[in-house]
């Protein structure tokens, strides 16, 4: 049960460097005592595979890690506390387990839950809809999304913001019912570039 005054913070979890940066920002700057963290992974039918756990693990894993997969959902989101028991391995389970282990290493008392939802169509718009629907259904207070700004946007100054593997982060920020922050990590120790409804490309030192 979440204590009064505590928040639900959601990080969109994908096997990408942008998602890793979003989680690192959440753990180091956004989450405070009594908060609950929800890791949301949205699968799509044509998801590419990437063994991403190495970006989180600072030392070899020691056997039994925390269980890390929730039940798949399409229209009706599962509750944030619903988690499976580890299931049948695979890359998704590996990187979600690595993320959860990183949370435990950074903040041992932090309550972390994992939700895995499914996008019916393999496009960014459907994934955006799932993210917005899950954040509303789970009554999230703060939504954090990894932000990838393309080279062409940086040069041309396009009004359309960055994306996470085709994910329209600007649309998520604009339409989210809760506070939403897009995070772009600048190098290993270079700080974070943050974008929200009220701040555009706000620089935060690591």
PDB file of C-alpha atoms in Angstrom:
ATOM      1  CA  UNK A   1       0.000   0.000   0.000  1.00  0.00           C
ATOM      2  CA  UNK A   2       1.344   3.418  -0.970  1.00  0.00           C
ATOM      3  CA  UNK A   3       1.828   5.798   1.932  1.00  0.00           C
ATOM      4  CA  UNK A   4      -0.020   9.111   1.930  1.00  0.00           C
ATOM      5  CA  UNK A   5       1.958  11.782   0.127  1.00  0.00           C
ATOM      6  CA  UNK A   6       3.983   9.255  -1.847  1.00  0.00           C
ATOM      7  CA  UNK A   7       3.986   9.278  -5.641  1.00  0.00           C
ATOM      8  CA  UNK A   8       3.881   6.735  -8.413  1.00  0.00           C
ATOM      9  CA  UNK A   9       6.740   7.302 -10.838  1.00  0.00           C
ATOM     10  CA  UNK A  10       6.700   5.466 -14.176  1.00  0.00           C
ATOM     11  CA  UNK A  11       9.713   4.928 -16.436  1.00  0.00           C
ATOM     12  CA  UNK A  12       9.184   3.592 -19.958  1.00  0.00           C
ATOM     13  CA  UNK A  13      11.501   0.587 -20.075  1.00  0.00           C
ATOM     14  CA  UNK A  14      13.081  -0.525 -23.354  1.00  0.00           C
ATOM     15  CA  UNK A  15      16.393  -2.196 -24.277  1.00  0.00           C
ATOM     16  CA  UNK A  16      17.890   1.155 -25.362  1.00  0.00           C
ATOM     17  CA  UNK A  17      20.471   3.606 -24.048  1.00  0.00           C
ATOM     18  CA  UNK A  18      17.777   6.288 -23.913  1.00  0.00           C
ATOM     19  CA  UNK A  19      15.689   4.187 -21.557  1.00  0.00           C
ATOM     20  CA  UNK A  20      18.761   3.484 -19.414  1.00  0.00           C
ATOM     21  CA  UNK A  21      19.373   7.229 -19.159  1.00  0.00           C
ATOM     22  CA  UNK A  22      15.748   7.820 -18.151  1.00  0.00           C
ATOM     23  CA  UNK A  23      16.027   5.236 -15.370  1.00  0.00           C
ATOM     24  CA  UNK A  24      19.326   6.676 -14.136  1.00  0.00           C
ATOM     25  CA  UNK A  25      17.756  10.146 -14.001  1.00  0.00           C
ATOM     26  CA  UNK A  26      14.742   8.794 -12.112  1.00  0.00           C
ATOM     27  CA  UNK A  27      16.895   7.040  -9.516  1.00  0.00           C
ATOM     28  CA  UNK A  28      19.336   9.910  -8.992  1.00  0.00           C
ATOM     29  CA  UNK A  29      17.108  12.990  -9.299  1.00  0.00           C
ATOM     30  CA  UNK A  30      13.375  12.259  -9.422  1.00  0.00           C
ATOM     31  CA  UNK A  31      12.506   9.577  -6.873  1.00  0.00           C
ATOM     32  CA  UNK A  32      12.235  10.507  -3.207  1.00  0.00           C
ATOM     33  CA  UNK A  33      11.380   8.571  -0.042  1.00  0.00           C
ATOM     34  CA  UNK A  34       8.122   6.594  -0.123  1.00  0.00           C
ATOM     35  CA  UNK A  35       7.770   6.827  -3.913  1.00  0.00           C
ATOM     36  CA  UNK A  36       6.896   3.721  -5.913  1.00  0.00           C
ATOM     37  CA  UNK A  37       8.571   3.054  -9.269  1.00  0.00           C
ATOM     38  CA  UNK A  38       6.723   1.372 -12.131  1.00  0.00           C
ATOM     39  CA  UNK A  39       8.779   0.058 -15.051  1.00  0.00           C
ATOM     40  CA  UNK A  40       6.523  -0.084 -18.125  1.00  0.00           C
ATOM     41  CA  UNK A  41       7.631  -2.096 -21.133  1.00  0.00           C
ATOM     42  CA  UNK A  42       5.436  -1.996 -24.246  1.00  0.00           C
ATOM     43  CA  UNK A  43       6.005  -4.893 -26.610  1.00  0.00           C
ATOM     44  CA  UNK A  44       5.148  -4.693 -30.275  1.00  0.00           C
ATOM     45  CA  UNK A  45       4.756  -7.518 -32.826  1.00  0.00           C
ATOM     46  CA  UNK A  46       8.014  -6.697 -34.628  1.00  0.00           C
ATOM     47  CA  UNK A  47      10.162  -5.820 -31.627  1.00  0.00           C
ATOM     48  CA  UNK A  48      13.906  -6.046 -32.309  1.00  0.00           C
ATOM     49  CA  UNK A  49      16.125  -7.916 -29.890  1.00  0.00           C
ATOM     50  CA  UNK A  50      19.043  -6.414 -28.036  1.00  0.00           C
ATOM     51  CA  UNK A  51      20.916  -7.909 -25.049  1.00  0.00           C
ATOM     52  CA  UNK A  52      20.895  -4.714 -23.028  1.00  0.00           C
ATOM     53  CA  UNK A  53      21.618  -5.856 -19.492  1.00  0.00           C
ATOM     54  CA  UNK A  54      25.311  -4.914 -19.711  1.00  0.00           C
ATOM     55  CA  UNK A  55      24.416  -1.213 -19.659  1.00  0.00           C
ATOM     56  CA  UNK A  56      23.013  -1.656 -16.160  1.00  0.00           C
ATOM     57  CA  UNK A  57      25.218  -4.326 -14.624  1.00  0.00           C
ATOM     58  CA  UNK A  58      28.415  -2.997 -13.064  1.00  0.00           C
ATOM     59  CA  UNK A  59      29.512  -6.448 -11.948  1.00  0.00           C
ATOM     60  CA  UNK A  60      28.608 -10.039 -12.896  1.00  0.00           C
ATOM     61  CA  UNK A  61      25.176 -11.126 -11.770  1.00  0.00           C
ATOM     62  CA  UNK A  62      25.005 -13.649  -8.920  1.00  0.00           C
ATOM     63  CA  UNK A  63      22.369 -16.205  -9.681  1.00  0.00           C
ATOM     64  CA  UNK A  64      18.778 -15.582  -8.628  1.00  0.00           C
ATOM     65  CA  UNK A  65      17.719 -12.090  -9.477  1.00  0.00           C
ATOM     66  CA  UNK A  66      14.353 -10.511  -8.831  1.00  0.00           C
ATOM     67  CA  UNK A  67      11.454 -11.751 -10.931  1.00  0.00           C
ATOM     68  CA  UNK A  68      10.703  -9.329 -13.673  1.00  0.00           C
ATOM     69  CA  UNK A  69       7.767  -9.703 -15.946  1.00  0.00           C
ATOM     70  CA  UNK A  70       4.150  -8.722 -15.678  1.00  0.00           C
ATOM     71  CA  UNK A  71       1.256 -10.125 -17.641  1.00  0.00           C
ATOM     72  CA  UNK A  72       0.720  -8.813 -21.160  1.00  0.00           C
ATOM     73  CA  UNK A  73      -2.160  -6.426 -21.696  1.00  0.00           C
ATOM     74  CA  UNK A  74      -3.748  -4.814 -24.706  1.00  0.00           C
ATOM     75  CA  UNK A  75      -6.770  -2.693 -23.836  1.00  0.00           C
ATOM     76  CA  UNK A  76      -7.254  -3.089 -20.090  1.00  0.00           C
ATOM     77  CA  UNK A  77      -4.015  -2.366 -18.195  1.00  0.00           C
ATOM     78  CA  UNK A  78      -2.915  -4.705 -15.392  1.00  0.00           C
ATOM     79  CA  UNK A  79      -2.521  -3.207 -11.905  1.00  0.00           C
ATOM     80  CA  UNK A  80       0.928  -1.759 -11.216  1.00  0.00           C
ATOM     81  CA  UNK A  81       1.580  -4.303  -8.484  1.00  0.00           C
ATOM     82  CA  UNK A  82       0.919  -7.307 -10.714  1.00  0.00           C
ATOM     83  CA  UNK A  83       4.100  -9.201 -11.552  1.00  0.00           C
ATOM     84  CA  UNK A  84       4.793 -12.652 -12.928  1.00  0.00           C
ATOM     85  CA  UNK A  85       7.261 -15.058 -11.493  1.00  0.00           C
ATOM     86  CA  UNK A  86      10.047 -14.737 -14.020  1.00  0.00           C
ATOM     87  CA  UNK A  87       8.619 -16.858 -16.827  1.00  0.00           C
ATOM     88  CA  UNK A  88      10.601 -18.266 -19.675  1.00  0.00           C
ATOM     89  CA  UNK A  89      13.724 -16.146 -20.001  1.00  0.00           C
ATOM     90  CA  UNK A  90      14.588 -14.193 -23.111  1.00  0.00           C
ATOM     91  CA  UNK A  91      15.993 -10.768 -23.816  1.00  0.00           C
ATOM     92  CA  UNK A  92      12.980  -8.806 -22.523  1.00  0.00           C
ATOM     93  CA  UNK A  93      13.156 -10.572 -19.166  1.00  0.00           C
ATOM     94  CA  UNK A  94      16.920 -10.074 -19.070  1.00  0.00           C
ATOM     95  CA  UNK A  95      16.855  -6.305 -19.518  1.00  0.00           C
ATOM     96  CA  UNK A  96      13.855  -5.793 -17.217  1.00  0.00           C
ATOM     97  CA  UNK A  97      15.573  -7.879 -14.569  1.00  0.00           C
ATOM     98  CA  UNK A  98      18.745  -5.817 -15.043  1.00  0.00           C
ATOM     99  CA  UNK A  99      16.756  -2.607 -14.630  1.00  0.00           C
ATOM    100  CA  UNK A 100      15.130  -3.908 -11.479  1.00  0.00           C
ATOM    101  CA  UNK A 101      18.517  -4.939 -10.082  1.00  0.00           C
ATOM    102  CA  UNK A 102      19.865  -1.462 -10.854  1.00  0.00           C
ATOM    103  CA  UNK A 103      16.978   0.025  -8.865  1.00  0.00           C
ATOM    104  CA  UNK A 104      17.756  -2.234  -5.908  1.00  0.00           C
ATOM    105  CA  UNK A 105      21.437  -1.287  -6.016  1.00  0.00           C
ATOM    106  CA  UNK A 106      20.725   2.453  -6.165  1.00  0.00           C
ATOM    107  CA  UNK A 107      17.814   2.543  -3.706  1.00  0.00           C
ATOM    108  CA  UNK A 108      17.451  -0.725  -1.758  1.00  0.00           C
ATOM    109  CA  UNK A 109      14.196   0.324  -0.068  1.00  0.00           C
ATOM    110  CA  UNK A 110      12.483   1.430  -3.257  1.00  0.00           C
ATOM    111  CA  UNK A 111       9.363  -0.511  -4.188  1.00  0.00           C
ATOM    112  CA  UNK A 112       9.569  -1.456  -7.872  1.00  0.00           C
ATOM    113  CA  UNK A 113       6.889  -3.100  -9.983  1.00  0.00           C
ATOM    114  CA  UNK A 114       7.059  -4.178 -13.610  1.00  0.00           C
ATOM    115  CA  UNK A 115       4.216  -3.933 -16.106  1.00  0.00           C
ATOM    116  CA  UNK A 116       4.459  -5.450 -19.582  1.00  0.00           C
ATOM    117  CA  UNK A 117       1.805  -4.305 -22.056  1.00  0.00           C
ATOM    118  CA  UNK A 118       1.394  -5.092 -25.740  1.00  0.00           C
ATOM    119  CA  UNK A 119       0.904  -2.748 -28.663  1.00  0.00           C
ATOM    120  CA  UNK A 120      -1.420  -4.284 -31.237  1.00  0.00           C
ATOM    121  CA  UNK A 121       0.272  -2.524 -34.163  1.00  0.00           C
ATOM    122  CA  UNK A 122       4.010  -2.179 -34.810  1.00  0.00           C
ATOM    123  CA  UNK A 123       4.099   1.590 -34.970  1.00  0.00           C
ATOM    124  CA  UNK A 124       5.042   4.405 -32.622  1.00  0.00           C
ATOM    125  CA  UNK A 125       1.505   5.828 -32.421  1.00  0.00           C
ATOM    126  CA  UNK A 126       0.051   2.645 -30.974  1.00  0.00           C
ATOM    127  CA  UNK A 127       2.879   2.447 -28.431  1.00  0.00           C
ATOM    128  CA  UNK A 128       2.246   6.062 -27.420  1.00  0.00           C
ATOM    129  CA  UNK A 129      -1.429   5.255 -26.874  1.00  0.00           C
ATOM    130  CA  UNK A 130      -0.524   2.297 -24.672  1.00  0.00           C
ATOM    131  CA  UNK A 131       1.888   4.394 -22.593  1.00  0.00           C
ATOM    132  CA  UNK A 132      -0.669   7.163 -22.082  1.00  0.00           C
ATOM    133  CA  UNK A 133      -3.399   4.648 -21.282  1.00  0.00           C
ATOM    134  CA  UNK A 134      -1.276   2.775 -18.762  1.00  0.00           C
ATOM    135  CA  UNK A 135      -0.101   5.945 -17.012  1.00  0.00           C
ATOM    136  CA  UNK A 136      -3.709   7.142 -16.653  1.00  0.00           C
ATOM    137  CA  UNK A 137      -5.072   3.750 -15.543  1.00  0.00           C
ATOM    138  CA  UNK A 138      -2.327   3.284 -12.953  1.00  0.00           C
ATOM    139  CA  UNK A 139      -2.741   6.881 -11.698  1.00  0.00           C
ATOM    140  CA  UNK A 140       0.888   7.769 -12.291  1.00  0.00           C
ATOM    141  CA  UNK A 141       2.106  11.075 -10.848  1.00  0.00           C
ATOM    142  CA  UNK A 142       5.332  11.402 -12.856  1.00  0.00           C
ATOM    143  CA  UNK A 143       6.065   9.802 -16.232  1.00  0.00           C
ATOM    144  CA  UNK A 144       9.693   9.646 -17.427  1.00  0.00           C
ATOM    145  CA  UNK A 145      10.549   8.771 -21.023  1.00  0.00           C
ATOM    146  CA  UNK A 146      13.948   8.382 -22.669  1.00  0.00           C
ATOM    147  CA  UNK A 147      14.515  11.014 -25.349  1.00  0.00           C
ATOM    148  CA  UNK A 148      16.574  10.563 -28.499  1.00  0.00           C
ATOM    149  CA  UNK A 149      17.133  13.654 -30.594  1.00  0.00           C
ATOM    150  CA  UNK A 150      18.025  12.879 -34.174  1.00  0.00           C
ATOM    151  CA  UNK A 151      20.970  14.490 -35.940  1.00  0.00           C
ATOM    152  CA  UNK A 152      18.656  16.136 -38.478  1.00  0.00           C
ATOM    153  CA  UNK A 153      16.555  17.713 -35.732  1.00  0.00           C
ATOM    154  CA  UNK A 154      19.671  19.039 -34.039  1.00  0.00           C
ATOM    155  CA  UNK A 155      20.921  20.641 -37.271  1.00  0.00           C
ATOM    156  CA  UNK A 156      17.627  21.882 -38.705  1.00  0.00           C
ATOM    157  CA  UNK A 157      15.969  22.816 -35.438  1.00  0.00           C
ATOM    158  CA  UNK A 158      12.818  20.887 -36.298  1.00  0.00           C
ATOM    159  CA  UNK A 159       9.798  21.707 -34.187  1.00  0.00           C
ATOM    160  CA  UNK A 160       9.145  18.006 -33.771  1.00  0.00           C
ATOM    161  CA  UNK A 161      11.105  16.840 -30.776  1.00  0.00           C
ATOM    162  CA  UNK A 162      13.224  13.793 -30.212  1.00  0.00           C
ATOM    163  CA  UNK A 163      12.114  10.217 -30.274  1.00  0.00           C
ATOM    164  CA  UNK A 164      12.906   6.918 -28.615  1.00  0.00           C
ATOM    165  CA  UNK A 165      13.248   4.474 -31.517  1.00  0.00           C
ATOM    166  CA  UNK A 166      10.379   6.232 -33.336  1.00  0.00           C
ATOM    167  CA  UNK A 167       8.423   7.098 -30.173  1.00  0.00           C
ATOM    168  CA  UNK A 168       6.937  10.606 -30.330  1.00  0.00           C
ATOM    169  CA  UNK A 169       7.960  11.958 -26.939  1.00  0.00           C
ATOM    170  CA  UNK A 170       6.494  15.403 -27.681  1.00  0.00           C
ATOM    171  CA  UNK A 171       3.065  13.834 -28.134  1.00  0.00           C
ATOM    172  CA  UNK A 172       3.418  11.975 -24.842  1.00  0.00           C
ATOM    173  CA  UNK A 173       4.414  15.161 -23.005  1.00  0.00           C
ATOM    174  CA  UNK A 174       1.544  17.160 -24.524  1.00  0.00           C
ATOM    175  CA  UNK A 175      -1.170  14.573 -23.915  1.00  0.00           C
ATOM    176  CA  UNK A 176      -0.083  13.034 -20.636  1.00  0.00           C
ATOM    177  CA  UNK A 177      -2.539  13.603 -17.782  1.00  0.00           C
ATOM    178  CA  UNK A 178       0.345  13.594 -15.319  1.00  0.00           C
ATOM    179  CA  UNK A 179       3.646  15.434 -15.287  1.00  0.00           C
ATOM    180  CA  UNK A 180       5.843  14.006 -18.035  1.00  0.00           C
ATOM    181  CA  UNK A 181       9.572  14.527 -18.510  1.00  0.00           C
ATOM    182  CA  UNK A 182      11.590  13.429 -21.547  1.00  0.00           C
ATOM    183  CA  UNK A 183      15.204  12.726 -20.600  1.00  0.00           C
ATOM    184  CA  UNK A 184      18.259  12.760 -22.840  1.00  0.00           C
ATOM    185  CA  UNK A 185      21.467  11.680 -21.103  1.00  0.00           C
ATOM    186  CA  UNK A 186      24.575  13.470 -22.344  1.00  0.00           C
ATOM    187  CA  UNK A 187      27.461  11.049 -21.999  1.00  0.00           C
ATOM    188  CA  UNK A 188      28.494   9.063 -18.959  1.00  0.00           C
ATOM    189  CA  UNK A 189      28.954  12.089 -16.682  1.00  0.00           C
ATOM    190  CA  UNK A 190      27.596  14.887 -18.868  1.00  0.00           C
ATOM    191  CA  UNK A 191      24.267  15.494 -17.190  1.00  0.00           C
ATOM    192  CA  UNK A 192      20.735  15.410 -18.574  1.00  0.00           C
ATOM    193  CA  UNK A 193      18.727  17.424 -21.073  1.00  0.00           C
ATOM    194  CA  UNK A 194      15.114  17.592 -19.863  1.00  0.00           C
ATOM    195  CA  UNK A 195      11.952  18.530 -21.735  1.00  0.00           C
ATOM    196  CA  UNK A 196       8.469  18.936 -20.237  1.00  0.00           C
ATOM    197  CA  UNK A 197       5.367  21.046 -20.815  1.00  0.00           C
ATOM    198  CA  UNK A 198       6.971  23.949 -18.979  1.00  0.00           C
ATOM    199  CA  UNK A 199      10.664  23.493 -19.839  1.00  0.00           C
ATOM    200  CA  UNK A 200      12.321  22.884 -23.197  1.00  0.00           C
ATOM    201  CA  UNK A 201      15.845  21.446 -23.261  1.00  0.00           C
ATOM    202  CA  UNK A 202      16.527  22.253 -19.606  1.00  0.00           C
ATOM    203  CA  UNK A 203      20.092  21.326 -18.682  1.00  0.00           C
ATOM    204  CA  UNK A 204      20.662  19.400 -15.453  1.00  0.00           C
ATOM    205  CA  UNK A 205      24.134  18.437 -14.282  1.00  0.00           C
ATOM    206  CA  UNK A 206      24.660  14.804 -13.320  1.00  0.00           C
TER     207      UNK A 206
END
